[in-house]
């Protein structure tokens, strides 16, 4: 698309910032739904189902073809299963630890992707990229308040450990999904790929829920607030995904994608204002270091590289 069709940069940045806030808001709504006994699988079904239908509507509207190379089917299925696992892990983490910490850990995915690409025969991270990765990890140590927690083992409870493990797993699985996107499904339309991925997520979650493999996974909210939160998370996630793909050719993503990394910041603010999840000054400073490092790492990449897809 010609540059004249691009939105003015300040408008594009504003749109991406609002999308990042919407993605963060979906996690806040999820936590509220979980606090009112909504099942984790039910939350995943709600957001994946609504978003899948929204993307399918866009595909029909744009008359995009669903046909692609037969050998891509296996990779597409694997991609969907990975995102299903990632969805389960990130919501499991959100139910246990502050949302800002969850999103900061999950945003380690670009680092893990760079290391995975190198391990599988890709280019080695540059010296600058390695320094930025070290900076991000240092910031994460501060954000998690690890020195204080290690000095006082009583502050490390089961919920914190489980939340961290779920967050790290989500980051690792997401990195694998991004590698597949870049190296096995790069020729497929992003809109079609995302719709099919969510279709696999929806189907897998339905099967797991019907089999009763996750106790309480399909539980209904026990209060109106829970139902409102459940609907809100589906609307926030579905709307953000749909707007992103509707305007993606006009947002100059290669240049402006790092704006999306403000999601943890939005999660920090929303968690404080809505859920009374407060982080200390050192943790906030660490979080800012992580976000700045991720943004600088994103800008250091080649301009033709596809940006990470929202979580």
Coordinates of N, CA and C in Angstrom, one line a residue, residues 138-267:
X138 N 17.6 -7.8 33.8 CA 17.9 -7.1 35.0 C 16.6 -6.3 35.5
X139 N 15.9 -5.7 34.6 CA 14.7 -5.0 34.9 C 13.6 -6.0 35.5
X140 N 13.6 -7.2 34.9 CA 12.6 -8.1 35.4 C 12.9 -8.6 36.8
X141 N 14.2 -8.7 37.1 CA 14.6 -9.1 38.5 C 14.1 -8.1 39.5
X142 N 14.2 -6.8 39.1 CA 13.7 -5.7 40.0 C 12.2 -5.7 40.0
X143 N 11.5 -5.9 38.8 CA 10.1 -5.9 38.8 C 9.4 -7.0 39.7
X144 N 10.1 -8.1 39.7 CA 9.6 -9.2 40.5 C 10.0 -9.1 41.9
X145 N 10.9 -8.1 42.2 CA 11.4 -7.9 43.6 C 12.1 -9.1 44.1
X146 N 12.8 -9.8 43.3 CA 13.5 -11.0 43.6 C 14.5 -10.9 44.8
X147 N 15.3 -9.8 44.9 CA 16.2 -9.7 46.0 C 15.5 -9.7 47.3
X148 N 14.4 -9.0 47.4 CA 13.7 -8.9 48.7 C 13.0 -10.3 49.0
X149 N 12.5 -10.9 47.9 CA 11.8 -12.2 48.1 C 12.7 -13.3 48.6
X150 N 13.9 -13.3 48.0 CA 14.9 -14.3 48.3 C 15.5 -14.0 49.7
X151 N 15.5 -12.8 50.1 CA 16.0 -12.5 51.5 C 14.9 -12.8 52.5
X152 N 13.7 -12.8 52.1 CA 12.6 -13.2 53.0 C 11.8 -14.3 52.3
X153 N 12.2 -15.6 52.5 CA 11.6 -16.7 51.8 C 10.1 -16.8 52.1
X154 N 9.6 -16.2 53.2 CA 8.2 -16.3 53.5 C 7.3 -15.6 52.5
X155 N 7.9 -14.6 51.8 CA 7.2 -13.8 50.8 C 6.9 -14.6 49.5
X156 N 7.6 -15.7 49.3 CA 7.5 -16.5 48.1 C 6.5 -17.7 48.4
X157 N 5.2 -17.4 48.1 CA 4.2 -18.4 48.4 C 3.9 -19.3 47.1
X158 N 3.1 -20.3 47.3 CA 2.8 -21.2 46.2 C 2.2 -20.4 45.0
X159 N 1.3 -19.4 45.3 CA 0.6 -18.7 44.2 C 1.7 -17.9 43.4
X160 N 2.6 -17.3 44.0 CA 3.7 -16.6 43.3 C 4.5 -17.5 42.4
X161 N 4.9 -18.7 43.0 CA 5.7 -19.6 42.2 C 4.9 -20.1 41.0
X162 N 3.6 -20.5 41.3 CA 2.8 -21.0 40.2 C 2.6 -20.0 39.1
X163 N 2.3 -18.7 39.5 CA 2.1 -17.7 38.6 C 3.3 -17.4 37.7
X164 N 4.5 -17.4 38.3 CA 5.7 -17.3 37.6 C 6.0 -18.4 36.5
X165 N 5.7 -19.6 37.0 CA 5.9 -20.8 36.1 C 4.9 -20.7 34.9
X166 N 3.7 -20.3 35.2 CA 2.7 -20.2 34.1 C 3.1 -19.1 33.2
X167 N 3.6 -18.0 33.7 CA 4.0 -16.8 32.9 C 5.2 -17.2 32.0
X168 N 6.2 -17.9 32.6 CA 7.3 -18.3 31.8 C 7.0 -19.3 30.7
X169 N 6.1 -20.2 31.1 CA 5.6 -21.2 30.1 C 4.9 -20.5 28.9
X170 N 4.0 -19.5 29.3 CA 3.3 -18.7 28.2 C 4.3 -18.0 27.3
X171 N 5.4 -17.4 27.9 CA 6.4 -16.7 27.1 C 7.1 -17.7 26.2
X172 N 7.5 -18.9 26.7 CA 8.2 -19.9 25.9 C 7.3 -20.4 24.8
X173 N 6.1 -20.8 25.1 CA 5.2 -21.3 24.1 C 4.9 -20.3 23.0
X174 N 4.7 -19.0 23.4 CA 4.5 -17.9 22.5 C 5.7 -17.7 21.5
X175 N 6.9 -17.8 22.1 CA 8.1 -17.7 21.2 C 8.1 -18.8 20.2
X176 N 7.7 -20.0 20.5 CA 7.7 -21.1 19.6 C 6.6 -20.8 18.5
X177 N 5.5 -20.3 18.9 CA 4.4 -19.9 17.9 C 4.9 -18.8 17.0
X178 N 5.6 -17.9 17.5 CA 6.2 -16.8 16.6 C 7.2 -17.3 15.6
X179 N 8.0 -18.3 16.1 CA 8.9 -18.9 15.2 C 8.2 -19.6 14.0
X180 N 7.2 -20.4 14.3 CA 6.4 -21.0 13.3 C 5.8 -20.0 12.3
X181 N 5.3 -18.9 12.9 CA 4.7 -17.8 12.1 C 5.7 -17.3 11.1
X182 N 6.9 -17.1 11.6 CA 8.0 -16.5 10.7 C 8.6 -17.4 9.7
X183 N 8.7 -18.7 10.1 CA 9.4 -19.7 9.3 C 8.6 -20.7 8.6
X184 N 7.4 -20.9 8.9 CA 6.6 -22.0 8.3 C 5.2 -21.5 7.8
X185 N 4.7 -20.4 8.3 CA 3.4 -19.9 7.9 C 3.5 -18.4 7.4
X186 N 4.7 -18.0 7.0 CA 4.9 -16.6 6.7 C 4.2 -16.2 5.4
X187 N 3.9 -17.2 4.5 CA 3.3 -16.9 3.2 C 1.8 -16.8 3.3
X188 N 1.2 -17.2 4.4 CA -0.2 -17.2 4.6 C -0.7 -15.8 5.1
X189 N -1.9 -15.4 4.7 CA -2.5 -14.2 5.1 C -2.6 -14.1 6.6
X190 N -2.1 -13.1 7.3 CA -2.1 -12.9 8.7 C -3.5 -13.1 9.3
X191 N -4.5 -12.5 8.5 CA -5.9 -12.6 9.0 C -6.4 -14.0 9.0
X192 N -6.1 -14.7 7.9 CA -6.6 -16.1 7.8 C -5.8 -17.0 8.8
X193 N -4.5 -16.8 9.0 CA -3.8 -17.5 10.0 C -4.3 -17.3 11.4
X194 N -4.6 -16.1 11.7 CA -5.1 -15.8 13.1 C -6.5 -16.4 13.3
X195 N -7.3 -16.4 12.3 CA -8.7 -16.9 12.4 C -8.6 -18.4 12.6
X196 N -7.8 -19.1 11.8 CA -7.6 -20.6 11.9 C -7.0 -20.9 13.3
X197 N -6.1 -20.1 13.7 CA -5.4 -20.4 15.0 C -6.5 -20.3 16.1
X198 N -7.3 -19.3 16.1 CA -8.3 -19.2 17.1 C -9.4 -20.3 17.0
X199 N -9.6 -20.8 15.8 CA -10.6 -21.9 15.6 C -10.0 -23.1 16.3
X200 N -8.7 -23.3 16.2 CA -8.1 -24.5 16.9 C -8.2 -24.3 18.4
X201 N -7.9 -23.1 18.9 CA -8.0 -22.7 20.3 C -9.4 -23.0 20.8
X202 N -10.4 -22.5 20.1 CA -11.8 -22.7 20.5 C -12.1 -24.2 20.5
X203 N -11.8 -24.9 19.5 CA -12.1 -26.4 19.4 C -11.4 -27.2 20.5
X204 N -10.1 -26.9 20.7 CA -9.3 -27.6 21.7 C -9.9 -27.3 23.1
X205 N -10.2 -26.1 23.4 CA -10.7 -25.7 24.7 C -12.1 -26.4 24.9
X206 N -12.9 -26.4 23.9 CA -14.2 -27.1 24.0 C -14.1 -28.6 24.4
X207 N -13.1 -29.2 23.7 CA -12.9 -30.7 24.0 C -12.4 -30.9 25.4
X208 N -11.4 -30.1 25.8 CA -10.9 -30.2 27.2 C -11.9 -29.9 28.2
X209 N -12.8 -28.9 28.0 CA -13.8 -28.6 28.9 C -14.9 -29.7 29.0
X210 N -15.3 -30.2 27.8 CA -16.3 -31.3 27.8 C -15.8 -32.6 28.5
X211 N -14.4 -32.8 28.4 CA -13.9 -34.0 29.0 C -13.6 -33.8 30.5
X212 N -13.8 -32.6 31.0 CA -13.6 -32.3 32.4 C -12.2 -32.4 32.9
X213 N -11.2 -32.1 32.0 CA -9.8 -32.3 32.4 C -9.3 -31.2 33.3
X214 N -10.0 -30.1 33.3 CA -9.6 -29.0 34.2 C -10.8 -28.7 35.2
X215 N -10.6 -29.1 36.4 CA -11.7 -29.0 37.4 C -12.2 -27.5 37.5
X216 N -13.5 -27.3 37.4 CA -14.0 -26.0 37.4 C -13.8 -25.1 36.2
X217 N -13.2 -25.7 35.2 CA -12.8 -24.9 34.0 C -14.0 -24.3 33.3
X218 N -15.1 -24.9 33.4 CA -16.3 -24.4 32.7 C -17.3 -23.8 33.6
X219 N -16.9 -23.5 34.8 CA -17.9 -23.0 35.8 C -18.4 -21.6 35.4
X220 N -19.7 -21.4 35.7 CA -20.3 -20.1 35.4 C -20.1 -19.1 36.5
X221 N -20.0 -17.8 36.2 CA -19.9 -16.8 37.2 C -21.0 -16.9 38.2
X222 N -20.8 -16.6 39.5 CA -21.8 -16.7 40.5 C -22.4 -15.3 40.8
X223 N -22.0 -14.3 40.1 CA -22.5 -12.9 40.4 C -22.6 -12.2 39.0
X224 N -23.5 -11.2 39.0 CA -23.6 -10.4 37.7 C -22.3 -9.7 37.3
X225 N -21.5 -9.3 38.3 CA -20.2 -8.7 38.0 C -19.3 -9.7 37.2
X226 N -19.4 -11.0 37.6 CA -18.6 -12.0 36.9 C -19.0 -12.1 35.4
X227 N -20.4 -12.0 35.2 CA -20.9 -12.1 33.8 C -20.5 -10.9 33.0
X228 N -20.5 -9.7 33.6 CA -20.1 -8.5 32.9 C -18.6 -8.6 32.6
X229 N -17.8 -9.1 33.5 CA -16.4 -9.2 33.2 C -16.1 -10.2 32.1
X230 N -16.9 -11.3 32.1 CA -16.7 -12.3 31.1 C -17.0 -11.7 29.7
X231 N -18.1 -11.0 29.6 CA -18.4 -10.4 28.4 C -17.4 -9.3 28.0
X232 N -16.9 -8.6 29.0 CA -16.0 -7.5 28.7 C -14.7 -8.0 28.1
X233 N -14.2 -9.1 28.7 CA -12.9 -9.7 28.2 C -13.0 -10.1 26.8
X234 N -14.2 -10.7 26.4 CA -14.4 -11.1 25.0 C -14.5 -9.9 24.1
X235 N -15.2 -8.9 24.5 CA -15.4 -7.7 23.7 C -14.1 -7.0 23.5
X236 N -13.3 -6.8 24.6 CA -12.1 -6.1 24.5 C -11.0 -6.8 23.6
X237 N -10.9 -8.1 23.8 CA -10.0 -8.8 23.0 C -10.4 -8.9 21.6
X238 N -11.7 -9.2 21.3 CA -12.2 -9.3 20.0 C -12.1 -8.0 19.2
X239 N -12.5 -6.9 19.9 CA -12.5 -5.6 19.2 C -11.0 -5.2 18.9
X240 N -10.1 -5.4 19.8 CA -8.7 -5.1 19.6 C -8.1 -5.8 18.4
X241 N -8.4 -7.1 18.4 CA -7.9 -8.0 17.3 C -8.5 -7.5 16.0
X242 N -9.8 -7.3 15.9 CA -10.5 -6.9 14.7 C -10.0 -5.6 14.2
X243 N -9.8 -4.6 15.1 CA -9.4 -3.3 14.7 C -7.9 -3.4 14.1
X244 N -7.1 -4.2 14.8 CA -5.7 -4.3 14.4 C -5.7 -4.8 12.9
X245 N -6.5 -5.9 12.6 CA -6.4 -6.4 11.3 C -7.1 -5.6 10.3
X246 N -8.1 -4.8 10.7 CA -8.8 -3.9 9.8 C -7.9 -2.8 9.3
X247 N -7.0 -2.2 10.2 CA -6.2 -1.1 9.9 C -4.7 -1.4 9.7
X248 N -4.4 -2.7 9.8 CA -3.0 -3.1 9.8 C -2.1 -2.6 8.7
X249 N -2.7 -2.4 7.5 CA -2.0 -1.9 6.3 C -1.8 -0.4 6.4
X250 N -2.5 0.2 7.3 CA -2.4 1.7 7.4 C -1.7 2.2 8.6
X251 N -1.2 1.2 9.4 CA -0.6 1.6 10.7 C 0.9 1.6 10.7
X252 N 1.5 1.3 9.5 CA 3.0 1.3 9.4 C 3.6 0.4 10.5
X253 N 3.1 -0.8 10.6 CA 3.5 -1.7 11.7 C 5.0 -1.9 11.9
X254 N 5.7 -2.0 10.8 CA 7.2 -2.2 10.9 C 7.8 -1.1 11.7
X255 N 7.3 0.1 11.6 CA 7.8 1.3 12.3 C 7.2 1.5 13.7
X256 N 5.9 1.2 13.8 CA 5.2 1.6 15.0 C 4.9 0.5 16.0
X257 N 5.2 -0.8 15.6 CA 4.8 -1.9 16.4 C 5.3 -1.8 17.9
X258 N 6.5 -1.3 18.2 CA 7.0 -1.2 19.6 C 6.0 -0.5 20.5
X259 N 5.1 0.3 20.0 CA 4.1 1.0 20.8 C 3.2 -0.1 21.5
X260 N 3.0 -1.2 20.9 CA 2.2 -2.3 21.5 C 2.8 -2.8 22.8
X261 N 4.1 -2.6 23.0 CA 4.8 -3.1 24.2 C 4.4 -2.3 25.4
X262 N 3.5 -1.3 25.3 CA 3.1 -0.6 26.5 C 2.0 -1.4 27.2
X263 N 1.6 -2.5 26.7 CA 0.6 -3.4 27.4 C 0.9 -3.6 28.8
X264 N 2.1 -4.0 29.2 CA 2.4 -4.2 30.7 C 2.2 -2.9 31.5
X265 N 2.5 -1.7 30.9 CA 2.3 -0.5 31.6 C 0.8 -0.2 31.8
X266 N 0.0 -0.5 30.8 CA -1.4 -0.4 30.9 C -1.9 -1.4 32.0
X267 N -1.4 -2.6 31.9 CA -1.8 -3.6 32.9 C -1.5 -3.1 34.3

